[in-house]
Amino acid sequence: MMDGAGTTDSENTAVRRHFHDELDQLQVRLMAMAGLVEQLVVKATRAVLELDIELGEQVGVEDDAVDELELELDDRVVRLLALHQPMAVDLRQIVATSKVVNDLERMGDHAVNVGRAATHLARRTPLPEVREIEEMVAIVREMVSDALAAYVSRNVVTARMVCITDRKVNDLRNSLQRILISYMLENPKSISAALEMLFVSQNLERIADLATNISEDVVFLVEGRSIKHGADHAEGDDEGHGSGASAAS
């Protein structure tokens, strides 16, 4: 039987199957990118805590693979949109995937910044042990892991918890800033190292923000509603921001 465009049911089924195969492969490659980025975050933060120059430099080298995956995934997204013109849930998944790819690439860049700062810290006058940086590292690592797990399992409960946890990172960063300013005032020789540690804390905070972005996209993907900037409205609601794509931006 043919549809209005002269296409048989079997042809439509084959096209649909091909589309979902490509969509599945998109998710497989996205998870490969996510795994690489999560490892970069772990290595960069370990380099800071252990003042490991070699490990810090390694992060910058390994980020090249993340950039290559970003280009590949962007190309896959464009091809899916152009060739298949997906609707509803499929479109939402592709839009969310594109946003997660962007967040992961930026997360990798911030991990590189942390790794580079670790190599500088290792050569500076040592700072007294700062509990807040260790807490930030632990929480940020967990946020990244939980956000990615929430995306894989489409778990909105975990995703919302990541969003809530982001406030702890902001509080720790503010506390750390006060401590480091105090160190610099008391010991001018610590200024260089303290500034590097401030830079680390800023990048950790950005990584946490990006994990939050991914978690917000999980809620959008599953529920069709945006929770960004404190909003909580369904796709297409009058008080919303229009289409699902714009609501997720």
PDB file of N, CA and C in Angstrom, residues 83-180:
ATOM      1  N   LEU A  83      17.775  14.990   7.058  1.00  0.00           N
ATOM      2  CA  LEU A  83      17.273  13.877   6.249  1.00  0.00           C
ATOM      3  C   LEU A  83      15.931  13.327   6.715  1.00  0.00           C
ATOM      4  N   HIS A  84      15.671  13.419   8.029  1.00  0.00           N
ATOM      5  CA  HIS A  84      14.487  12.740   8.555  1.00  0.00           C
ATOM      6  C   HIS A  84      13.413  13.682   9.100  1.00  0.00           C
ATOM      7  N   GLN A  85      13.786  14.943   9.349  1.00  0.00           N
ATOM      8  CA  GLN A  85      12.822  15.915   9.872  1.00  0.00           C
ATOM      9  C   GLN A  85      11.969  15.306  10.993  1.00  0.00           C
ATOM     10  N   PRO A  86      12.626  14.881  12.084  1.00  0.00           N
ATOM     11  CA  PRO A  86      11.912  14.194  13.172  1.00  0.00           C
ATOM     12  C   PRO A  86      10.909  15.092  13.880  1.00  0.00           C
ATOM     13  N   MET A  87       9.950  14.472  14.518  1.00  0.00           N
ATOM     14  CA  MET A  87       8.898  15.195  15.223  1.00  0.00           C
ATOM     15  C   MET A  87       8.843  14.750  16.682  1.00  0.00           C
ATOM     16  N   ALA A  88       8.180  15.550  17.513  1.00  0.00           N
ATOM     17  CA  ALA A  88       7.805  15.204  18.893  1.00  0.00           C
ATOM     18  C   ALA A  88       8.980  14.655  19.695  1.00  0.00           C
ATOM     19  N   VAL A  89       8.826  13.439  20.234  1.00  0.00           N
ATOM     20  CA  VAL A  89       9.813  12.863  21.151  1.00  0.00           C
ATOM     21  C   VAL A  89      11.164  12.696  20.472  1.00  0.00           C
ATOM     22  N   ASP A  90      11.169  12.249  19.221  1.00  0.00           N
ATOM     23  CA  ASP A  90      12.435  12.062  18.510  1.00  0.00           C
ATOM     24  C   ASP A  90      13.172  13.389  18.351  1.00  0.00           C
ATOM     25  N   LEU A  91      12.446  14.433  18.012  1.00  0.00           N
ATOM     26  CA  LEU A  91      13.061  15.754  17.868  1.00  0.00           C
ATOM     27  C   LEU A  91      13.623  16.225  19.201  1.00  0.00           C
ATOM     28  N   ARG A  92      12.864  16.001  20.269  1.00  0.00           N
ATOM     29  CA  ARG A  92      13.309  16.417  21.596  1.00  0.00           C
ATOM     30  C   ARG A  92      14.607  15.705  21.975  1.00  0.00           C
ATOM     31  N   GLN A  93      14.706  14.427  21.635  1.00  0.00           N
ATOM     32  CA  GLN A  93      15.915  13.677  21.958  1.00  0.00           C
ATOM     33  C   GLN A  93      17.118  14.214  21.191  1.00  0.00           C
ATOM     34  N   ILE A  94      16.923  14.548  19.933  1.00  0.00           N
ATOM     35  CA  ILE A  94      18.035  15.063  19.135  1.00  0.00           C
ATOM     36  C   ILE A  94      18.463  16.439  19.632  1.00  0.00           C
ATOM     37  N   VAL A  95      17.495  17.288  19.962  1.00  0.00           N
ATOM     38  CA  VAL A  95      17.812  18.614  20.502  1.00  0.00           C
ATOM     39  C   VAL A  95      18.573  18.484  21.819  1.00  0.00           C
ATOM     40  N   ALA A  96      18.096  17.609  22.706  1.00  0.00           N
ATOM     41  CA  ALA A  96      18.764  17.398  23.992  1.00  0.00           C
ATOM     42  C   ALA A  96      20.174  16.863  23.787  1.00  0.00           C
ATOM     43  N   THR A  97      20.335  15.945  22.849  1.00  0.00           N
ATOM     44  CA  THR A  97      21.657  15.391  22.561  1.00  0.00           C
ATOM     45  C   THR A  97      22.616  16.479  22.111  1.00  0.00           C
ATOM     46  N   SER A  98      22.152  17.345  21.229  1.00  0.00           N
ATOM     47  CA  SER A  98      22.992  18.432  20.740  1.00  0.00           C
ATOM     48  C   SER A  98      23.446  19.333  21.881  1.00  0.00           C
ATOM     49  N   LYS A  99      22.551  19.613  22.806  1.00  0.00           N
ATOM     50  CA  LYS A  99      22.881  20.471  23.945  1.00  0.00           C
ATOM     51  C   LYS A  99      23.862  19.779  24.885  1.00  0.00           C
ATOM     52  N   VAL A 100      23.688  18.482  25.099  1.00  0.00           N
ATOM     53  CA  VAL A 100      24.598  17.737  25.967  1.00  0.00           C
ATOM     54  C   VAL A 100      25.993  17.682  25.350  1.00  0.00           C
ATOM     55  N   VAL A 101      26.067  17.499  24.041  1.00  0.00           N
ATOM     56  CA  VAL A 101      27.363  17.505  23.352  1.00  0.00           C
ATOM     57  C   VAL A 101      28.093  18.816  23.617  1.00  0.00           C
ATOM     58  N   ASN A 102      27.390  19.923  23.493  1.00  0.00           N
ATOM     59  CA  ASN A 102      27.990  21.234  23.736  1.00  0.00           C
ATOM     60  C   ASN A 102      28.456  21.367  25.180  1.00  0.00           C
ATOM     61  N   ASP A 103      27.634  20.909  26.120  1.00  0.00           N
ATOM     62  CA  ASP A 103      28.006  20.993  27.534  1.00  0.00           C
ATOM     63  C   ASP A 103      29.220  20.120  27.841  1.00  0.00           C
ATOM     64  N   LEU A 104      29.283  18.937  27.242  1.00  0.00           N
ATOM     65  CA  LEU A 104      30.421  18.046  27.470  1.00  0.00           C
ATOM     66  C   LEU A 104      31.711  18.642  26.918  1.00  0.00           C
ATOM     67  N   GLU A 105      31.629  19.258  25.743  1.00  0.00           N
ATOM     68  CA  GLU A 105      32.824  19.866  25.160  1.00  0.00           C
ATOM     69  C   GLU A 105      33.341  20.983  26.051  1.00  0.00           C
ATOM     70  N   ARG A 106      32.445  21.798  26.560  1.00  0.00           N
ATOM     71  CA  ARG A 106      32.841  22.889  27.456  1.00  0.00           C
ATOM     72  C   ARG A 106      33.377  22.338  28.773  1.00  0.00           C
ATOM     73  N   MET A 107      32.776  21.263  29.251  1.00  0.00           N
ATOM     74  CA  MET A 107      33.252  20.624  30.469  1.00  0.00           C
ATOM     75  C   MET A 107      34.697  20.138  30.289  1.00  0.00           C
ATOM     76  N   GLY A 108      34.977  19.568  29.122  1.00  0.00           N
ATOM     77  CA  GLY A 108      36.339  19.133  28.824  1.00  0.00           C
ATOM     78  C   GLY A 108      37.311  20.297  28.829  1.00  0.00           C
ATOM     79  N   ASP A 109      36.893  21.429  28.274  1.00  0.00           N
ATOM     80  CA  ASP A 109      37.753  22.619  28.263  1.00  0.00           C
ATOM     81  C   ASP A 109      38.059  23.092  29.681  1.00  0.00           C
ATOM     82  N   HIS A 110      37.060  23.059  30.550  1.00  0.00           N
ATOM     83  CA  HIS A 110      37.295  23.476  31.938  1.00  0.00           C
ATOM     84  C   HIS A 110      38.192  22.472  32.666  1.00  0.00           C
ATOM     85  N   ALA A 111      38.079  21.204  32.330  1.00  0.00           N
ATOM     86  CA  ALA A 111      38.976  20.203  32.916  1.00  0.00           C
ATOM     87  C   ALA A 111      40.417  20.476  32.482  1.00  0.00           C
ATOM     88  N   VAL A 112      40.598  20.870  31.233  1.00  0.00           N
ATOM     89  CA  VAL A 112      41.933  21.235  30.747  1.00  0.00           C
ATOM     90  C   VAL A 112      42.475  22.415  31.547  1.00  0.00           C
ATOM     91  N   ASN A 113      41.639  23.403  31.810  1.00  0.00           N
ATOM     92  CA  ASN A 113      42.063  24.553  32.618  1.00  0.00           C
ATOM     93  C   ASN A 113      42.513  24.119  34.005  1.00  0.00           C
ATOM     94  N   VAL A 114      41.761  23.196  34.605  1.00  0.00           N
ATOM     95  CA  VAL A 114      42.113  22.695  35.938  1.00  0.00           C
ATOM     96  C   VAL A 114      43.440  21.943  35.876  1.00  0.00           C
ATOM     97  N   GLY A 115      43.609  21.110  34.854  1.00  0.00           N
ATOM     98  CA  GLY A 115      44.863  20.369  34.712  1.00  0.00           C
ATOM     99  C   GLY A 115      46.049  21.295  34.527  1.00  0.00           C
ATOM    100  N   ARG A 116      45.865  22.345  33.729  1.00  0.00           N
ATOM    101  CA  ARG A 116      46.939  23.309  33.500  1.00  0.00           C
ATOM    102  C   ARG A 116      47.279  24.047  34.799  1.00  0.00           C
ATOM    103  N   ALA A 117      46.250  24.409  35.558  1.00  0.00           N
ATOM    104  CA  ALA A 117      46.488  25.081  36.841  1.00  0.00           C
ATOM    105  C   ALA A 117      47.245  24.170  37.797  1.00  0.00           C
ATOM    106  N   ALA A 118      46.975  22.870  37.737  1.00  0.00           N
ATOM    107  CA  ALA A 118      47.679  21.914  38.602  1.00  0.00           C
ATOM    108  C   ALA A 118      49.177  21.931  38.320  1.00  0.00           C
ATOM    109  N   THR A 119      49.540  22.039  37.036  1.00  0.00           N
ATOM    110  CA  THR A 119      50.971  22.074  36.696  1.00  0.00           C
ATOM    111  C   THR A 119      51.618  23.352  37.219  1.00  0.00           C
ATOM    112  N   HIS A 120      50.863  24.442  37.257  1.00  0.00           N
ATOM    113  CA  HIS A 120      51.393  25.701  37.798  1.00  0.00           C
ATOM    114  C   HIS A 120      51.497  25.636  39.318  1.00  0.00           C
ATOM    115  N   LEU A 121      50.472  25.085  39.957  1.00  0.00           N
ATOM    116  CA  LEU A 121      50.477  24.979  41.420  1.00  0.00           C
ATOM    117  C   LEU A 121      51.647  24.146  41.917  1.00  0.00           C
ATOM    118  N   ALA A 122      51.989  23.124  41.167  1.00  0.00           N
ATOM    119  CA  ALA A 122      53.081  22.235  41.577  1.00  0.00           C
ATOM    120  C   ALA A 122      54.418  22.963  41.616  1.00  0.00           C
ATOM    121  N   ARG A 123      54.498  24.099  40.931  1.00  0.00           N
ATOM    122  CA  ARG A 123      55.751  24.862  40.860  1.00  0.00           C
ATOM    123  C   ARG A 123      55.716  26.114  41.739  1.00  0.00           C
ATOM    124  N   ARG A 124      54.622  26.340  42.447  1.00  0.00           N
ATOM    125  CA  ARG A 124      54.471  27.538  43.269  1.00  0.00           C
ATOM    126  C   ARG A 124      54.754  27.216  44.742  1.00  0.00           C
ATOM    127  N   THR A 125      54.823  28.296  45.550  1.00  0.00           N
ATOM    128  CA  THR A 125      54.937  28.133  47.001  1.00  0.00           C
ATOM    129  C   THR A 125      53.702  27.386  47.498  1.00  0.00           C
ATOM    130  N   PRO A 126      53.892  26.275  48.207  1.00  0.00           N
ATOM    131  CA  PRO A 126      52.734  25.460  48.623  1.00  0.00           C
ATOM    132  C   PRO A 126      51.763  26.243  49.501  1.00  0.00           C
ATOM    133  N   LEU A 127      50.490  26.002  49.290  1.00  0.00           N
ATOM    134  CA  LEU A 127      49.448  26.578  50.138  1.00  0.00           C
ATOM    135  C   LEU A 127      49.159  25.635  51.301  1.00  0.00           C
ATOM    136  N   PRO A 128      48.682  26.185  52.429  1.00  0.00           N
ATOM    137  CA  PRO A 128      48.195  25.295  53.493  1.00  0.00           C
ATOM    138  C   PRO A 128      47.055  24.435  52.944  1.00  0.00           C
ATOM    139  N   GLU A 129      46.842  23.285  53.531  1.00  0.00           N
ATOM    140  CA  GLU A 129      45.772  22.400  53.070  1.00  0.00           C
ATOM    141  C   GLU A 129      44.421  23.112  53.182  1.00  0.00           C
ATOM    142  N   VAL A 130      43.664  23.085  52.118  1.00  0.00           N
ATOM    143  CA  VAL A 130      42.371  23.765  52.077  1.00  0.00           C
ATOM    144  C   VAL A 130      41.272  22.712  51.931  1.00  0.00           C
ATOM    145  N   ARG A 131      40.515  22.531  52.989  1.00  0.00           N
ATOM    146  CA  ARG A 131      39.470  21.497  52.998  1.00  0.00           C
ATOM    147  C   ARG A 131      38.418  21.752  51.923  1.00  0.00           C
ATOM    148  N   GLU A 132      38.109  23.027  51.700  1.00  0.00           N
ATOM    149  CA  GLU A 132      37.038  23.369  50.759  1.00  0.00           C
ATOM    150  C   GLU A 132      37.312  22.872  49.338  1.00  0.00           C
ATOM    151  N   ILE A 133      38.581  22.909  48.900  1.00  0.00           N
ATOM    152  CA  ILE A 133      38.866  22.466  47.535  1.00  0.00           C
ATOM    153  C   ILE A 133      38.651  20.966  47.414  1.00  0.00           C
ATOM    154  N   GLU A 134      38.992  20.226  48.462  1.00  0.00           N
ATOM    155  CA  GLU A 134      38.765  18.778  48.442  1.00  0.00           C
ATOM    156  C   GLU A 134      37.270  18.466  48.405  1.00  0.00           C
ATOM    157  N   GLU A 135      36.488  19.238  49.147  1.00  0.00           N
ATOM    158  CA  GLU A 135      35.033  19.047  49.132  1.00  0.00           C
ATOM    159  C   GLU A 135      34.456  19.384  47.760  1.00  0.00           C
ATOM    160  N   MET A 136      34.939  20.472  47.173  1.00  0.00           N
ATOM    161  CA  MET A 136      34.462  20.852  45.842  1.00  0.00           C
ATOM    162  C   MET A 136      34.750  19.755  44.826  1.00  0.00           C
ATOM    163  N   VAL A 137      35.953  19.224  44.874  1.00  0.00           N
ATOM    164  CA  VAL A 137      36.339  18.161  43.940  1.00  0.00           C
ATOM    165  C   VAL A 137      35.415  16.960  44.081  1.00  0.00           C
ATOM    166  N   ALA A 138      35.181  16.537  45.317  1.00  0.00           N
ATOM    167  CA  ALA A 138      34.336  15.360  45.554  1.00  0.00           C
ATOM    168  C   ALA A 138      32.915  15.582  45.044  1.00  0.00           C
ATOM    169  N   ILE A 139      32.364  16.757  45.337  1.00  0.00           N
ATOM    170  CA  ILE A 139      30.981  17.042  44.932  1.00  0.00           C
ATOM    171  C   ILE A 139      30.868  17.180  43.415  1.00  0.00           C
ATOM    172  N   VAL A 140      31.819  17.871  42.798  1.00  0.00           N
ATOM    173  CA  VAL A 140      31.769  18.072  41.349  1.00  0.00           C
ATOM    174  C   VAL A 140      31.899  16.742  40.613  1.00  0.00           C
ATOM    175  N   ARG A 141      32.808  15.899  41.073  1.00  0.00           N
ATOM    176  CA  ARG A 141      32.934  14.566  40.450  1.00  0.00           C
ATOM    177  C   ARG A 141      31.610  13.807  40.530  1.00  0.00           C
ATOM    178  N   GLU A 142      30.980  13.856  41.694  1.00  0.00           N
ATOM    179  CA  GLU A 142      29.714  13.143  41.878  1.00  0.00           C
ATOM    180  C   GLU A 142      28.615  13.743  41.001  1.00  0.00           C
ATOM    181  N   MET A 143      28.589  15.065  40.894  1.00  0.00           N
ATOM    182  CA  MET A 143      27.580  15.717  40.051  1.00  0.00           C
ATOM    183  C   MET A 143      27.717  15.296  38.591  1.00  0.00           C
ATOM    184  N   VAL A 144      28.946  15.265  38.101  1.00  0.00           N
ATOM    185  CA  VAL A 144      29.176  14.861  36.710  1.00  0.00           C
ATOM    186  C   VAL A 144      28.726  13.420  36.498  1.00  0.00           C
ATOM    187  N   SER A 145      29.134  12.546  37.409  1.00  0.00           N
ATOM    188  CA  SER A 145      28.753  11.132  37.311  1.00  0.00           C
ATOM    189  C   SER A 145      27.239  10.953  37.362  1.00  0.00           C
ATOM    190  N   ASP A 146      26.596  11.645  38.296  1.00  0.00           N
ATOM    191  CA  ASP A 146      25.140  11.512  38.459  1.00  0.00           C
ATOM    192  C   ASP A 146      24.382  12.100  37.267  1.00  0.00           C
ATOM    193  N   ALA A 147      24.863  13.223  36.754  1.00  0.00           N
ATOM    194  CA  ALA A 147      24.190  13.847  35.609  1.00  0.00           C
ATOM    195  C   ALA A 147      24.230  12.931  34.390  1.00  0.00           C
ATOM    196  N   LEU A 148      25.379  12.320  34.153  1.00  0.00           N
ATOM    197  CA  LEU A 148      25.506  11.422  33.004  1.00  0.00           C
ATOM    198  C   LEU A 148      24.693  10.149  33.208  1.00  0.00           C
ATOM    199  N   ALA A 149      24.686   9.638  34.447  1.00  0.00           N
ATOM    200  CA  ALA A 149      23.871   8.451  34.742  1.00  0.00           C
ATOM    201  C   ALA A 149      22.389   8.760  34.568  1.00  0.00           C
ATOM    202  N   ALA A 150      21.985   9.965  34.984  1.00  0.00           N
ATOM    203  CA  ALA A 150      20.585  10.373  34.839  1.00  0.00           C
ATOM    204  C   ALA A 150      20.199  10.461  33.369  1.00  0.00           C
ATOM    205  N   TYR A 151      21.126  10.929  32.548  1.00  0.00           N
ATOM    206  CA  TYR A 151      20.838  11.018  31.113  1.00  0.00           C
ATOM    207  C   TYR A 151      20.656   9.623  30.514  1.00  0.00           C
ATOM    208  N   VAL A 152      21.533   8.713  30.877  1.00  0.00           N
ATOM    209  CA  VAL A 152      21.460   7.355  30.329  1.00  0.00           C
ATOM    210  C   VAL A 152      20.163   6.666  30.738  1.00  0.00           C
ATOM    211  N   SER A 153      19.805   6.802  32.018  1.00  0.00           N
ATOM    212  CA  SER A 153      18.630   6.092  32.547  1.00  0.00           C
ATOM    213  C   SER A 153      17.352   6.916  32.468  1.00  0.00           C
ATOM    214  N   ARG A 154      17.475   8.187  32.010  1.00  0.00           N
ATOM    215  CA  ARG A 154      16.325   9.102  31.955  1.00  0.00           C
ATOM    216  C   ARG A 154      15.692   9.251  33.341  1.00  0.00           C
ATOM    217  N   ASN A 155      16.546   9.394  34.351  1.00  0.00           N
ATOM    218  CA  ASN A 155      16.092   9.454  35.740  1.00  0.00           C
ATOM    219  C   ASN A 155      15.956  10.915  36.168  1.00  0.00           C
ATOM    220  N   VAL A 156      14.729  11.412  36.208  1.00  0.00           N
ATOM    221  CA  VAL A 156      14.518  12.822  36.531  1.00  0.00           C
ATOM    222  C   VAL A 156      14.739  13.106  38.016  1.00  0.00           C
ATOM    223  N   VAL A 157      14.581  12.108  38.866  1.00  0.00           N
ATOM    224  CA  VAL A 157      14.815  12.310  40.300  1.00  0.00           C
ATOM    225  C   VAL A 157      16.289  12.620  40.537  1.00  0.00           C
ATOM    226  N   THR A 158      17.167  11.805  39.966  1.00  0.00           N
ATOM    227  CA  THR A 158      18.603  12.048  40.083  1.00  0.00           C
ATOM    228  C   THR A 158      18.974  13.374  39.435  1.00  0.00           C
ATOM    229  N   ALA A 159      18.383  13.660  38.295  1.00  0.00           N
ATOM    230  CA  ALA A 159      18.680  14.911  37.593  1.00  0.00           C
ATOM    231  C   ALA A 159      18.340  16.122  38.455  1.00  0.00           C
ATOM    232  N   ARG A 160      17.191  16.097  39.089  1.00  0.00           N
ATOM    233  CA  ARG A 160      16.791  17.224  39.938  1.00  0.00           C
ATOM    234  C   ARG A 160      17.698  17.346  41.163  1.00  0.00           C
ATOM    235  N   MET A 161      18.188  16.228  41.683  1.00  0.00           N
ATOM    236  CA  MET A 161      19.101  16.269  42.828  1.00  0.00           C
ATOM    237  C   MET A 161      20.423  16.932  42.441  1.00  0.00           C
ATOM    238  N   VAL A 162      20.884  16.672  41.227  1.00  0.00           N
ATOM    239  CA  VAL A 162      22.105  17.321  40.754  1.00  0.00           C
ATOM    240  C   VAL A 162      21.914  18.837  40.730  1.00  0.00           C
ATOM    241  N   CYS A 163      20.768  19.278  40.260  1.00  0.00           N
ATOM    242  CA  CYS A 163      20.479  20.719  40.204  1.00  0.00           C
ATOM    243  C   CYS A 163      20.510  21.346  41.595  1.00  0.00           C
ATOM    244  N   ILE A 164      19.982  20.630  42.568  1.00  0.00           N
ATOM    245  CA  ILE A 164      19.969  21.132  43.944  1.00  0.00           C
ATOM    246  C   ILE A 164      21.385  21.187  44.510  1.00  0.00           C
ATOM    247  N   THR A 165      22.191  20.155  44.210  1.00  0.00           N
ATOM    248  CA  THR A 165      23.554  20.062  44.736  1.00  0.00           C
ATOM    249  C   THR A 165      24.434  21.205  44.245  1.00  0.00           C
ATOM    250  N   ASP A 166      24.110  21.771  43.102  1.00  0.00           N
ATOM    251  CA  ASP A 166      24.918  22.852  42.534  1.00  0.00           C
ATOM    252  C   ASP A 166      25.081  24.014  43.509  1.00  0.00           C
ATOM    253  N   ARG A 167      24.090  24.220  44.368  1.00  0.00           N
ATOM    254  CA  ARG A 167      24.172  25.318  45.346  1.00  0.00           C
ATOM    255  C   ARG A 167      25.328  25.100  46.325  1.00  0.00           C
ATOM    256  N   LYS A 168      25.598  23.835  46.671  1.00  0.00           N
ATOM    257  CA  LYS A 168      26.703  23.538  47.592  1.00  0.00           C
ATOM    258  C   LYS A 168      28.038  23.951  46.980  1.00  0.00           C
ATOM    259  N   VAL A 169      28.186  23.702  45.693  1.00  0.00           N
ATOM    260  CA  VAL A 169      29.427  24.070  45.016  1.00  0.00           C
ATOM    261  C   VAL A 169      29.604  25.586  45.021  1.00  0.00           C
ATOM    262  N   ASN A 170      28.539  26.316  44.776  1.00  0.00           N
ATOM    263  CA  ASN A 170      28.612  27.781  44.805  1.00  0.00           C
ATOM    264  C   ASN A 170      29.011  28.283  46.189  1.00  0.00           C
ATOM    265  N   ASP A 171      28.439  27.682  47.225  1.00  0.00           N
ATOM    266  CA  ASP A 171      28.766  28.083  48.597  1.00  0.00           C
ATOM    267  C   ASP A 171      30.230  27.788  48.919  1.00  0.00           C
ATOM    268  N   LEU A 172      30.713  26.619  48.508  1.00  0.00           N
ATOM    269  CA  LEU A 172      32.106  26.248  48.765  1.00  0.00           C
ATOM    270  C   LEU A 172      33.065  27.166  48.017  1.00  0.00           C
ATOM    271  N   ARG A 173      32.694  27.532  46.816  1.00  0.00           N
ATOM    272  CA  ARG A 173      33.550  28.420  46.042  1.00  0.00           C
ATOM    273  C   ARG A 173      33.657  29.789  46.724  1.00  0.00           C
ATOM    274  N   ASN A 174      32.556  30.306  47.242  1.00  0.00           N
ATOM    275  CA  ASN A 174      32.575  31.588  47.949  1.00  0.00           C
ATOM    276  C   ASN A 174      33.409  31.498  49.221  1.00  0.00           C
ATOM    277  N   SER A 175      33.258  30.397  49.937  1.00  0.00           N
ATOM    278  CA  SER A 175      34.035  30.190  51.156  1.00  0.00           C
ATOM    279  C   SER A 175      35.524  30.094  50.839  1.00  0.00           C
ATOM    280  N   LEU A 176      35.858  29.347  49.796  1.00  0.00           N
ATOM    281  CA  LEU A 176      37.256  29.192  49.395  1.00  0.00           C
ATOM    282  C   LEU A 176      37.851  30.529  48.975  1.00  0.00           C
ATOM    283  N   GLN A 177      37.079  31.343  48.304  1.00  0.00           N
ATOM    284  CA  GLN A 177      37.567  32.652  47.875  1.00  0.00           C
ATOM    285  C   GLN A 177      37.954  33.509  49.079  1.00  0.00           C
ATOM    286  N   ARG A 178      37.118  33.489  50.112  1.00  0.00           N
ATOM    287  CA  ARG A 178      37.434  34.268  51.321  1.00  0.00           C
ATOM    288  C   ARG A 178      38.717  33.758  51.980  1.00  0.00           C
ATOM    289  N   ILE A 179      38.875  32.447  52.040  1.00  0.00           N
ATOM    290  CA  ILE A 179      40.064  31.854  52.661  1.00  0.00           C
ATOM    291  C   ILE A 179      41.323  32.231  51.885  1.00  0.00           C
ATOM    292  N   LEU A 180      41.260  32.139  50.567  1.00  0.00           N
ATOM    293  CA  LEU A 180      42.434  32.420  49.749  1.00  0.00           C
ATOM    294  C   LEU A 180      42.809  33.896  49.785  1.00  0.00           C
TER     295      LEU A 180
END
